[in-house]
Tab-separated table of C-alpha atoms and ligand atoms in Angstrom:
chain	number	residue	atom	x	y	z
A	82	VAL	CA	22.660	57.449	-9.450
A	83	LEU	CA	22.208	54.106	-11.080
A	84	CYS	CA	21.589	51.509	-8.406
A	85	TRP	CA	23.010	48.042	-8.923
A	86	PHE	CA	19.563	46.502	-8.868
A	87	TYR	CA	18.525	48.498	-11.916
A	88	ILE	CA	21.315	46.819	-13.784
A	89	PHE	CA	20.826	43.362	-12.262
A	90	PRO	CA	17.165	43.167	-11.322
A	91	VAL	CA	16.662	40.414	-8.766
A	92	TYR	CA	13.513	38.640	-7.755
A	93	ARG	CA	12.904	38.862	-4.081
A	94	ILE	CA	12.162	35.435	-2.669
A	95	PRO	CA	9.158	35.801	-0.371
A	96	ARG	CA	9.892	35.241	3.296
A	97	ASP	CA	8.827	31.903	4.776
A	98	LYS	CA	5.996	33.617	6.640
A	99	GLU	CA	4.644	35.127	3.421
A	100	ILE	CA	4.685	31.734	1.738
A	101	VAL	CA	2.817	30.149	4.643
A	102	GLU	CA	0.229	32.923	4.508
A	103	ASP	CA	-0.226	32.499	0.762
A	104	VAL	CA	-0.644	28.728	1.110
A	105	LEU	CA	-3.230	29.270	3.838
A	106	ARG	CA	-5.089	31.821	1.709
A	107	GLN	CA	-5.276	29.360	-1.166
A	108	GLY	CA	-6.569	26.571	1.110
A	109	GLU	CA	-7.726	23.359	-0.534
A	110	GLN	CA	-8.692	25.156	-3.715
A	111	TRP	CA	-7.146	23.640	-6.843
A	112	GLN	CA	-8.251	23.421	-10.422
A	113	LYS	CA	-6.585	21.348	-13.090
A	114	ASN	CA	-5.442	23.402	-16.095
A	115	HIS	CA	-5.140	21.166	-19.156
A	116	THR	CA	-3.647	23.903	-21.321
A	117	GLY	CA	-0.997	24.660	-18.685
A	118	ILE	CA	-0.164	20.954	-18.353
A	119	ASP	CA	0.267	20.604	-22.127
A	120	LEU	CA	2.366	23.748	-22.269
A	121	TYR	CA	4.787	22.541	-19.580
A	122	ARG	CA	5.041	19.134	-21.198
A	123	LYS	CA	5.911	20.849	-24.462
A	124	LEU	CA	8.462	23.189	-22.830
A	125	LEU	CA	10.135	20.294	-21.042
A	126	SER	CA	10.139	18.123	-24.157
A	127	GLU	CA	11.786	20.906	-26.130
A	128	CYS	CA	14.490	21.676	-23.592
A	129	CYS	CA	15.204	18.301	-22.113
A	130	ASP	CA	13.428	15.503	-23.990
A	131	PRO	CA	12.678	13.448	-20.838
A	132	ARG	CA	11.123	10.598	-22.818
A	133	LYS	CA	14.335	9.827	-24.610
A	134	MET	CA	16.935	11.348	-22.323
A	135	PHE	CA	16.095	10.895	-18.645
A	136	ALA	CA	18.182	7.733	-18.315
A	137	VAL	CA	21.353	6.527	-19.986
A	138	THR	CA	20.117	3.962	-22.512
A	139	LYS	CA	21.681	1.854	-25.230
A	140	GLU	CA	19.760	4.023	-27.657
A	141	ASN	CA	21.040	7.432	-26.535
A	142	SER	CA	24.499	6.280	-25.415
A	143	PRO	CA	26.113	3.824	-27.861
A	144	ILE	CA	29.715	2.641	-27.486
A	145	GLY	CA	32.049	5.584	-28.008
A	146	LYS	CA	29.539	8.179	-26.796
A	147	VAL	CA	31.131	10.723	-24.460
A	148	LEU	CA	29.069	11.385	-21.325
A	149	TRP	CA	30.060	14.704	-19.738
A	150	TYR	CA	29.552	14.723	-15.970
A	151	ASP	CA	27.070	17.384	-14.892
A	152	GLY	CA	28.457	17.814	-11.378
A	153	GLU	CA	32.180	17.989	-12.248
A	154	PHE	CA	34.227	20.411	-14.196
A	155	TYR	CA	35.479	18.897	-17.466
A	156	HIS	CA	35.194	15.231	-16.624
A	157	SER	CA	33.738	12.615	-18.922
A	158	HIS	CA	33.188	8.917	-19.445
A	159	THR	CA	33.358	7.322	-22.868
A	160	VAL	CA	30.894	4.458	-23.134
A	161	ASN	CA	32.838	1.200	-23.594
A	162	ASN	CA	32.417	-2.582	-23.555
A	163	ASP	CA	32.252	-2.595	-19.748
A	164	THR	CA	29.602	0.049	-19.302
A	165	TYR	CA	27.387	-0.353	-22.377
A	166	PRO	CA	25.945	-3.762	-21.346
A	167	LEU	CA	24.693	-2.197	-18.084
A	168	PHE	CA	22.409	0.268	-19.849
A	169	VAL	CA	18.733	-0.433	-20.477
A	170	PRO	CA	17.857	-0.734	-24.186
A	171	ASP	CA	15.394	2.132	-24.257
A	172	ASN	CA	13.089	4.142	-21.968
A	173	PRO	CA	11.749	1.381	-19.701
A	174	LEU	CA	8.810	3.320	-18.232
A	175	PRO	CA	5.270	2.264	-19.123
A	176	LEU	CA	4.408	5.426	-21.101
A	177	PRO	CA	2.161	7.340	-21.118
A	178	LEU	CA	2.036	7.714	-17.359
A	179	LYS	CA	-1.345	8.804	-16.062
A	180	LYS	CA	-1.551	9.947	-12.430
A	181	CYS	CA	1.903	10.440	-10.931
A	182	ALA	CA	2.796	11.068	-7.303
A	183	VAL	CA	6.160	12.666	-6.575
A	184	VAL	CA	7.005	12.187	-2.927
A	185	GLY	CA	9.574	14.487	-1.323
A	186	ASN	CA	10.938	13.706	2.108
A	187	GLY	CA	9.666	16.755	4.005
A	188	GLY	CA	8.576	16.492	7.635
A	189	ILE	CA	5.208	17.918	6.550
A	190	LEU	CA	4.265	14.326	5.645
A	191	ARG	CA	4.133	13.353	9.324
A	192	ASN	CA	0.558	12.813	10.408
A	193	SER	CA	-0.586	13.838	6.920
A	194	LYS	CA	-2.444	10.553	6.388
A	195	CYS	CA	-1.482	10.833	2.709
A	196	GLY	CA	-0.364	7.209	2.355
A	197	ARG	CA	-3.561	6.013	0.724
A	198	ASP	CA	-3.710	8.960	-1.637
A	199	ILE	CA	-0.102	8.399	-2.704
A	200	ASP	CA	-0.549	4.658	-3.162
A	201	GLN	CA	-3.542	5.228	-5.435
A	202	ALA	CA	-1.414	6.948	-8.080
A	203	ASP	CA	-0.445	5.016	-11.215
A	204	PHE	CA	3.219	5.885	-10.935
A	205	ILE	CA	4.971	6.785	-7.683
A	206	MET	CA	8.375	8.442	-7.478
A	207	ARG	CA	10.377	8.804	-4.273
A	208	CYS	CA	13.685	10.396	-3.315
A	209	ASN	CA	16.878	8.996	-1.803
A	210	LEU	CA	15.794	5.501	-0.704
A	211	PRO	CA	13.449	6.769	2.016
A	212	PRO	CA	12.176	4.555	4.857
A	213	LEU	CA	8.749	3.011	4.191
A	214	SER	CA	8.448	0.994	7.369
A	215	LYS	CA	5.133	0.339	9.134
A	216	GLU	CA	5.288	3.427	11.305
A	217	TYR	CA	5.256	5.678	8.215
A	218	VAL	CA	2.935	3.823	5.861
A	219	GLU	CA	-0.204	5.708	6.855
A	220	ASP	CA	1.504	8.998	5.971
A	221	VAL	CA	3.691	8.108	2.983
A	222	GLY	CA	2.286	4.865	1.543
A	223	ASN	CA	4.416	1.946	0.465
A	224	ARG	CA	4.192	1.535	-3.301
A	225	THR	CA	7.092	2.773	-5.426
A	226	HIS	CA	7.867	2.705	-9.150
A	227	LEU	CA	10.972	4.850	-9.273
A	228	VAL	CA	13.245	5.805	-6.399
A	229	THR	CA	16.416	7.872	-6.577
A	230	ALA	CA	19.571	6.745	-4.826
A	231	ASN	CA	22.433	9.111	-4.346
A	232	PRO	CA	25.757	7.235	-4.492
A	233	SER	CA	26.684	8.855	-1.165
A	234	ILE	CA	23.922	6.774	0.462
A	235	ILE	CA	25.538	3.621	-0.909
A	236	GLU	CA	28.828	4.787	0.525
A	237	LYS	CA	27.542	5.703	3.985
A	238	ARG	CA	24.657	3.331	4.596
A	239	PHE	CA	26.051	0.309	2.812
A	240	GLN	CA	29.827	0.758	3.252
A	241	ASN	CA	30.469	1.155	-0.484
A	242	LEU	CA	28.815	-2.234	-1.072
A	243	LEU	CA	32.105	-3.957	-0.372
A	244	LEU	CA	30.849	-6.120	2.483
A	245	SER	CA	27.141	-5.452	2.687
A	246	ARG	CA	25.735	-6.471	-0.683
A	247	LYS	CA	23.276	-8.919	0.872
A	248	ASP	CA	22.068	-6.342	3.350
A	249	PHE	CA	21.587	-3.857	0.475
A	250	VAL	CA	19.621	-6.316	-1.664
A	251	GLU	CA	17.493	-7.220	1.348
A	252	LYS	CA	16.771	-3.583	2.255
A	253	MET	CA	15.895	-2.682	-1.332
A	254	LYS	CA	13.025	-5.186	-1.285
A	255	ILE	CA	10.705	-2.546	0.228
A	256	TYR	CA	10.787	-0.826	-3.174
A	257	GLY	CA	9.201	-3.834	-4.875
A	258	SER	CA	10.096	-3.960	-8.540
A	259	SER	CA	11.001	-0.288	-8.939
A	260	HIS	CA	13.660	1.408	-10.925
A	261	ILE	CA	16.484	2.736	-8.783
A	262	TYR	CA	17.523	5.962	-10.471
A	263	MET	CA	21.177	6.807	-9.790
A	264	PRO	CA	23.234	9.809	-10.941
A	265	ALA	CA	26.095	7.570	-12.047
A	266	PHE	CA	27.710	10.199	-14.260
A	267	SER	CA	27.324	13.331	-12.158
A	268	MET	CA	30.291	13.138	-9.763
A	269	LYS	CA	33.411	10.991	-10.198
A	270	PRO	CA	32.988	8.729	-7.127
A	271	GLY	CA	29.366	8.031	-8.088
A	272	THR	CA	30.197	5.963	-11.155
A	273	ASP	CA	31.774	2.963	-9.435
A	274	LEU	CA	29.218	3.041	-6.634
A	275	SER	CA	26.337	3.038	-9.103
A	276	MET	CA	27.883	0.148	-11.068
A	277	ARG	CA	28.269	-1.785	-7.840
A	278	ALA	CA	24.622	-1.184	-6.957
A	279	HIS	CA	23.701	-2.445	-10.418
A	280	TYR	CA	25.749	-5.650	-10.019
A	281	ALA	CA	24.542	-6.283	-6.456
A	282	LEU	CA	20.940	-6.309	-7.663
A	283	ALA	CA	21.528	-8.046	-11.000
A	284	ASP	CA	23.616	-10.835	-9.379
A	285	SER	CA	20.856	-11.574	-6.889
A	286	SER	CA	18.108	-11.779	-9.548
A	287	SER	CA	16.350	-8.929	-7.790
A	288	ASN	CA	13.154	-7.449	-9.243
A	289	LEU	CA	14.718	-4.008	-9.073
A	290	THR	CA	16.611	-2.399	-11.928
A	291	VAL	CA	19.218	0.308	-11.657
A	292	LEU	CA	18.744	3.164	-14.108
A	293	PHE	CA	21.603	5.589	-14.607
A	294	ALA	CA	20.459	9.220	-14.765
A	295	ASN	CA	21.584	10.834	-17.977
A	296	PRO	CA	23.905	13.758	-17.098
A	297	GLU	CA	22.763	15.630	-20.192
A	298	PHE	CA	19.167	15.471	-18.960
A	299	LEU	CA	20.187	16.673	-15.488
A	300	ARG	CA	22.112	19.551	-17.029
A	301	THR	CA	19.295	20.691	-19.326
A	302	VAL	CA	16.713	20.464	-16.523
A	303	GLY	CA	19.039	22.580	-14.350
A	304	LYS	CA	19.183	25.201	-17.089
A	305	PHE	CA	15.408	25.113	-17.526
A	306	TRP	CA	14.870	26.094	-13.894
A	307	LYS	CA	17.765	28.526	-13.808
A	308	ALA	CA	16.024	30.471	-16.563
A	309	ARG	CA	12.988	30.557	-14.260
A	310	GLY	CA	14.787	31.952	-11.245
A	311	VAL	CA	16.120	28.898	-9.384
A	312	HIS	CA	19.741	29.754	-8.692
A	313	ALA	CA	20.991	26.769	-6.739
A	314	LYS	CA	24.351	25.198	-7.386
A	315	ARG	CA	22.382	22.065	-8.054
A	316	LEU	CA	18.658	21.373	-8.128
A	317	SER	CA	17.240	19.229	-5.384
A	318	THR	CA	16.443	15.623	-6.219
A	319	GLY	CA	12.777	16.418	-5.737
A	320	LEU	CA	12.712	19.094	-8.439
A	321	PHE	CA	14.442	16.760	-10.928
A	322	LEU	CA	11.675	14.232	-10.341
A	323	VAL	CA	8.931	16.837	-10.609
A	324	SER	CA	10.432	17.915	-13.953
A	325	LEU	CA	10.507	14.326	-15.136
A	326	ALA	CA	6.900	13.857	-14.037
A	327	LEU	CA	5.747	17.074	-15.743
A	328	GLY	CA	7.344	15.819	-18.935
A	329	LEU	CA	5.888	12.302	-18.799
A	330	CYS	CA	2.665	12.263	-16.764
A	331	GLU	CA	-0.861	13.360	-17.495
A	332	GLU	CA	-1.374	14.545	-13.917
A	333	VAL	CA	1.187	15.283	-11.194
A	334	THR	CA	0.674	15.600	-7.441
A	335	THR	CA	3.550	16.330	-5.076
A	336	TYR	CA	3.727	15.364	-1.421
A	337	GLY	CA	6.386	16.099	1.191
A	338	PHE	CA	7.672	19.310	-0.378
A	339	TRP	CA	7.874	21.876	2.421
A	340	PRO	CA	11.353	23.265	3.094
A	341	PHE	CA	10.263	25.449	6.009
A	342	SER	CA	10.629	24.955	9.718
A	343	VAL	CA	7.040	25.890	10.624
A	344	GLY	CA	3.866	24.281	9.355
A	345	LEU	CA	0.536	25.759	8.364
A	346	ASP	CA	-0.560	25.451	11.994
A	347	GLU	CA	2.539	27.434	13.078
A	348	GLN	CA	3.922	24.345	14.783
A	349	PRO	CA	7.562	23.331	14.156
A	350	VAL	CA	8.101	20.927	11.251
A	351	ARG	CA	11.140	18.675	10.985
A	352	HIS	CA	13.206	18.655	7.826
A	353	HIS	CA	12.409	15.034	6.962
A	354	TYR	CA	9.479	12.825	7.933
A	355	TYR	CA	11.957	10.400	9.473
A	356	ASP	CA	14.660	12.716	10.940
A	357	ASN	CA	15.688	16.333	11.308
A	358	ILE	CA	19.071	16.342	9.569
A	359	LEU	CA	19.347	19.591	7.630
A	360	PRO	CA	20.978	19.919	4.187
A	361	TYR	CA	24.112	21.938	3.398
A	362	LYS	CA	22.788	25.444	3.497
A	363	TRP	CA	23.847	26.902	0.171
A	364	PHE	CA	23.878	23.783	-1.926
A	365	HIS	CA	20.202	23.585	-2.806
A	366	ALA	CA	17.703	26.415	-2.888
A	367	MET	CA	14.645	24.511	-1.727
A	368	PRO	CA	12.551	27.557	-0.701
A	369	GLU	CA	13.204	29.058	-4.120
A	370	GLU	CA	12.135	25.785	-5.683
A	371	PHE	CA	9.014	25.671	-3.556
A	372	VAL	CA	7.996	29.094	-4.860
A	373	GLN	CA	8.125	27.613	-8.371
A	374	LEU	CA	6.079	24.578	-7.372
A	375	TRP	CA	3.564	26.787	-5.642
A	376	HIS	CA	3.236	28.918	-8.742
A	377	LEU	CA	2.532	25.760	-10.778
A	378	HIS	CA	-0.008	24.684	-8.170
A	379	LYS	CA	-1.840	27.996	-8.347
A	380	SER	CA	-1.932	27.816	-12.116
A	381	GLY	CA	-3.257	24.235	-12.086
A	382	VAL	CA	-0.238	22.604	-13.768
A	383	LEU	CA	0.421	20.291	-10.835
A	384	ARG	CA	-1.027	19.831	-7.387
A	385	VAL	CA	1.078	20.446	-4.285
A	386	ARG	CA	-0.250	18.660	-1.213
A	387	VAL	CA	0.864	20.364	1.964
A	388	GLY	CA	-1.845	19.739	4.473
A	389	GLN	CA	-3.549	16.544	5.512
A	390	CYS	CA	-5.063	14.302	2.870
A	391	PRO	CA	-8.826	13.752	3.001
B	196	LIG	O1	18.854	14.980	-1.849
B	196	LIG	P1	18.139	16.071	-1.156
B	196	LIG	O2	18.865	16.610	0.042
B	196	LIG	O3	17.758	17.111	-2.139
B	196	LIG	O4	16.743	15.484	-0.677
B	196	LIG	P2	16.004	14.897	0.631
B	196	LIG	O5	16.286	15.711	1.835
B	196	LIG	O6	16.213	13.444	0.714
B	196	LIG	O7	14.491	15.159	0.199
B	196	LIG	C1	13.997	14.783	-1.056
B	196	LIG	C2	13.369	15.980	-1.753
B	196	LIG	O8	12.228	16.421	-1.026
B	196	LIG	C3	14.283	17.204	-1.814
B	196	LIG	O9	15.146	17.100	-2.910
B	196	LIG	C4	13.302	18.352	-1.893
B	196	LIG	O10	12.912	18.571	-3.227
B	196	LIG	C5	12.114	17.842	-1.086
B	196	LIG	N1	12.090	18.358	0.303
B	196	LIG	C6	11.319	19.492	0.595
B	196	LIG	O11	10.745	20.101	-0.301
B	196	LIG	N2	11.224	19.926	1.886
B	196	LIG	C7	11.879	19.305	2.877
B	196	LIG	N3	11.755	19.762	4.134
B	196	LIG	C8	12.687	18.176	2.586
B	196	LIG	C9	12.761	17.723	1.290
């Protein structure tokens, strides 16, 4: 009898407990693998061209260019006289990036004392406009060069920027002169919200710039990981940033990636370092993603920090 799994072989995702055990076995041991780093940079350049494609720019999206949304079925925006002027001319990042820190929002960061380590990186990426107030600085640091902002945050936290533009501009000051990376062409409602965020900052002569994520880049990165066993409906923000960092940085360290409810000391861990609000269950596949990151850690392509920093 031919079993279905002979026809469709599936990888078994290790159970949380097995992952914890493997992380503990590995301990602090980590060795940088230059060949592996170069290989991943090459693979990512070939599939997704992060250098040229990670943001919507005047170079890759001239007037008339059709941008197909990556999170909608058959929906597009044709670049026109209203949208084109909002794009940056070209990749605005100070390439090549040397040491990059990609900071996820996992509760594992609490009491990690990783703030100093993170802040020492040359380029620091964070997810979803996270809090960086005094109480967290020791664990997460306070420097930022690129921070993602999901349009839904603008909708919920800043009431669609209809009345609270000043409040938004004020609150964004904790990100210094970063780029705010927004998926403006992923879902329909995100476009207007991202434009509004752009205008709110530009009108107030803020030091921050809004960068629109290029939907083509998001789509190709999704495919890249799908081919490697990540079967989520959509990748998590954190994995998009890790992919960007692997494509652009000489060295990548991740912090705050730990989508499990127990820590290495078997104590409960909250979902975020600032709250315990869980994601929609089947939307992302964070444990599956972690297995990929952990594999890259073990092969020296990037470093995953899970415990306390020295
Ligand atoms: O937008 P999303 O729900 O994906 O992210 P978030 O909860 O704001 O966290 C930012 C990123 O950190 C996620 O996209 C994950 O990649 C990572 N994360 C993690 O690995 N473990 C957690 N417990 C929470 C977040």
